[in-house]
Amino acid sequence: MKLVKFFKYSLPIGIAGIVINIILFVTNAYYELVVPVIENSGIEGGLFTFLDYLIYLTPCIFMVLFIAYIVIGQIYMKKVHLQVEDKANQDLVHKNREIQKVLDEKAEFLKHNYYTNCPNCGSARAENEKVCSFCGASLIIEENKK
Ligand SMILES: [Zn+2]
């Protein structure tokens, strides 16, 4: 879940990062700020040329990194959203099954006619009872016995 925090705002952050690095690259601001440090450090020859290029291209490298950050972030967040949706759907299916079960039980209950008094012991039938609460005898009036 830490990755969610990291990628949540990858699009606005990534775009801001790209814009900033485009400005740094076009205006040469980063290069002009850092190159004097290298020049004053006494580095010469091939290493200087390499560092010179590296500093020149640093904003471009960051642009690529920010683009990757956006792309990976979008893919990752899409995946997370699908997982959340999937979980919600599973919960819904589960709830529907439970409701269907209750409805089935109710339908099964309403299918029968019931004695108002127990045919075995004569005690009054309480509401929603299928069997006598005193003696356990069935309170269902069988169709063929009517
Ligand atoms: Zn009874």
Short mmCIF file of C-alpha atoms and ligand atoms in Angstrom, two decimals:
data_model
loop_
_atom_site.label_atom_id
_atom_site.label_comp_id
_atom_site.label_asym_id
_atom_site.label_seq_id
_atom_site.Cartn_x
_atom_site.Cartn_y
_atom_site.Cartn_z
CA MET A 1 0.00 0.00 0.00
CA LYS A 2 3.07 2.28 0.27
CA LEU A 3 3.27 2.13 -3.55
CA VAL A 4 -0.23 3.58 -3.78
CA LYS A 5 0.99 6.69 -1.92
CA PHE A 6 4.03 6.86 -4.20
CA PHE A 7 2.01 6.62 -7.43
CA LYS A 8 -1.26 8.30 -6.41
CA TYR A 9 -0.36 11.72 -7.84
CA SER A 10 2.16 10.54 -10.42
CA LEU A 11 0.38 12.39 -13.25
CA PRO A 12 0.41 15.98 -11.83
CA ILE A 13 3.79 15.50 -10.12
CA GLY A 14 5.25 13.93 -13.26
CA ILE A 15 3.95 16.73 -15.51
CA ALA A 16 5.31 19.37 -13.10
CA GLY A 17 8.67 17.56 -13.06
CA ILE A 18 8.79 17.42 -16.86
CA VAL A 19 7.87 21.11 -17.21
CA ILE A 20 10.53 22.15 -14.66
CA ASN A 21 13.19 20.07 -16.44
CA ILE A 22 12.19 21.42 -19.86
CA ILE A 23 12.66 24.95 -18.45
CA LEU A 24 16.03 23.97 -16.89
CA PHE A 25 17.16 22.43 -20.20
CA VAL A 26 15.95 25.21 -22.52
CA THR A 27 17.26 28.05 -20.33
CA ASN A 28 20.48 26.15 -19.53
CA ALA A 29 19.89 27.22 -15.90
CA TYR A 30 20.99 23.93 -14.31
CA TYR A 31 24.04 23.65 -16.56
CA GLU A 32 25.22 27.19 -15.86
CA LEU A 33 24.72 26.64 -12.13
CA VAL A 34 26.65 23.36 -11.85
CA VAL A 35 29.35 23.53 -14.51
CA PRO A 36 31.38 26.28 -12.73
CA VAL A 37 31.65 23.92 -9.74
CA ILE A 38 33.26 21.29 -11.99
CA GLU A 39 35.43 23.91 -13.68
CA ASN A 40 36.68 25.19 -10.32
CA SER A 41 37.36 21.69 -9.00
CA GLY A 42 40.28 21.29 -11.38
CA ILE A 43 38.88 18.25 -13.22
CA GLU A 44 40.26 18.08 -16.75
CA GLY A 45 40.36 15.98 -19.89
CA GLY A 46 38.00 13.10 -20.62
CA LEU A 47 36.36 13.12 -17.19
CA PHE A 48 35.54 16.82 -17.57
CA THR A 49 34.02 16.22 -21.01
CA PHE A 50 31.96 13.34 -19.61
CA LEU A 51 30.73 15.38 -16.61
CA ASP A 52 30.06 18.34 -18.90
CA TYR A 53 27.77 16.18 -21.07
CA LEU A 54 26.20 14.57 -18.03
CA ILE A 55 25.30 17.93 -16.50
CA TYR A 56 24.07 19.19 -19.86
CA LEU A 57 21.82 16.13 -20.25
CA THR A 58 20.71 15.82 -16.60
CA PRO A 59 17.36 17.62 -17.19
CA CYS A 60 16.70 15.23 -20.11
CA ILE A 61 17.48 12.22 -17.90
CA PHE A 62 15.04 13.55 -15.29
CA MET A 63 12.42 14.11 -18.01
CA VAL A 64 12.70 10.45 -19.00
CA LEU A 65 12.47 9.39 -15.34
CA PHE A 66 9.36 11.54 -14.83
CA ILE A 67 7.77 10.08 -17.99
CA ALA A 68 8.49 6.57 -16.66
CA TYR A 69 7.06 7.63 -13.28
CA ILE A 70 3.82 8.76 -14.97
CA VAL A 71 3.48 5.66 -17.16
CA ILE A 72 4.22 3.14 -14.38
CA GLY A 73 2.06 5.15 -11.96
CA GLN A 74 -0.92 5.12 -14.33
CA ILE A 75 -0.62 1.37 -14.96
CA TYR A 76 -0.21 0.63 -11.25
CA MET A 77 -3.15 2.80 -10.13
CA LYS A 78 -5.35 1.24 -12.85
CA LYS A 79 -4.46 -2.18 -11.47
CA VAL A 80 -5.25 -1.07 -7.91
CA HIS A 81 -8.62 0.35 -9.00
CA LEU A 82 -9.48 -2.91 -10.77
CA GLN A 83 -8.63 -4.86 -7.60
CA VAL A 84 -10.83 -2.56 -5.49
CA GLU A 85 -13.69 -2.92 -8.00
CA ASP A 86 -13.24 -6.69 -8.02
CA LYS A 87 -13.46 -6.80 -4.24
CA ALA A 88 -16.62 -4.64 -4.28
CA ASN A 89 -18.17 -6.92 -6.90
CA GLN A 90 -17.38 -10.01 -4.85
CA ASP A 91 -18.97 -8.41 -1.78
CA LEU A 92 -22.05 -7.58 -3.85
CA VAL A 93 -22.33 -11.13 -5.17
CA HIS A 94 -22.00 -12.42 -1.61
CA LYS A 95 -24.75 -10.07 -0.36
CA ASN A 96 -27.04 -11.04 -3.25
CA ARG A 97 -26.60 -14.71 -2.38
CA GLU A 98 -27.55 -14.02 1.23
CA ILE A 99 -30.64 -12.05 0.17
CA GLN A 100 -31.61 -14.81 -2.27
CA LYS A 101 -31.28 -17.38 0.51
CA VAL A 102 -33.63 -15.39 2.77
CA LEU A 103 -36.11 -14.98 -0.10
CA ASP A 104 -35.97 -18.71 -0.89
CA GLU A 105 -36.64 -19.56 2.74
CA LYS A 106 -39.57 -17.12 2.81
CA ALA A 107 -40.98 -18.57 -0.43
CA GLU A 108 -40.63 -22.09 0.95
CA PHE A 109 -42.43 -20.98 4.13
CA LEU A 110 -45.30 -19.35 2.24
CA LYS A 111 -45.80 -22.43 0.04
CA HIS A 112 -47.53 -24.26 2.88
CA ASN A 113 -50.70 -23.83 4.88
CA TYR A 114 -50.32 -24.10 8.63
CA TYR A 115 -52.54 -25.29 11.48
CA THR A 116 -53.56 -22.55 13.91
CA ASN A 117 -53.29 -25.13 16.70
CA CYS A 118 -50.89 -28.05 16.96
CA PRO A 119 -52.62 -31.21 15.68
CA ASN A 120 -50.69 -33.20 18.29
CA CYS A 121 -50.89 -31.24 21.56
CA GLY A 122 -53.37 -28.49 20.71
CA SER A 123 -51.20 -25.51 21.72
CA ALA A 124 -51.58 -22.36 19.63
CA ARG A 125 -49.15 -21.85 16.78
CA ALA A 126 -46.90 -18.82 17.18
CA GLU A 127 -46.19 -16.63 14.16
CA ASN A 128 -43.70 -18.03 11.62
CA GLU A 129 -43.56 -21.42 13.33
CA LYS A 130 -43.21 -24.49 11.16
CA VAL A 131 -43.11 -26.96 14.03
CA CYS A 132 -44.82 -26.88 17.40
CA SER A 133 -42.61 -25.24 20.01
CA PHE A 134 -44.08 -27.51 22.71
CA CYS A 135 -44.03 -30.98 21.21
CA GLY A 136 -42.13 -30.56 17.98
CA ALA A 137 -44.89 -31.84 15.72
CA SER A 138 -45.11 -30.43 12.19
CA LEU A 139 -47.65 -27.62 11.82
CA ILE A 140 -47.76 -27.89 8.01
CA ILE A 141 -51.10 -28.93 6.56
CA GLU A 142 -50.15 -31.57 4.01
CA GLU A 143 -51.93 -30.99 0.68
CA ASN A 144 -53.03 -34.63 0.29
CA LYS A 145 -54.52 -34.72 3.81
CA LYS A 146 -56.82 -31.71 3.20
ZN ZN B 1 -47.63 -29.57 19.80
#
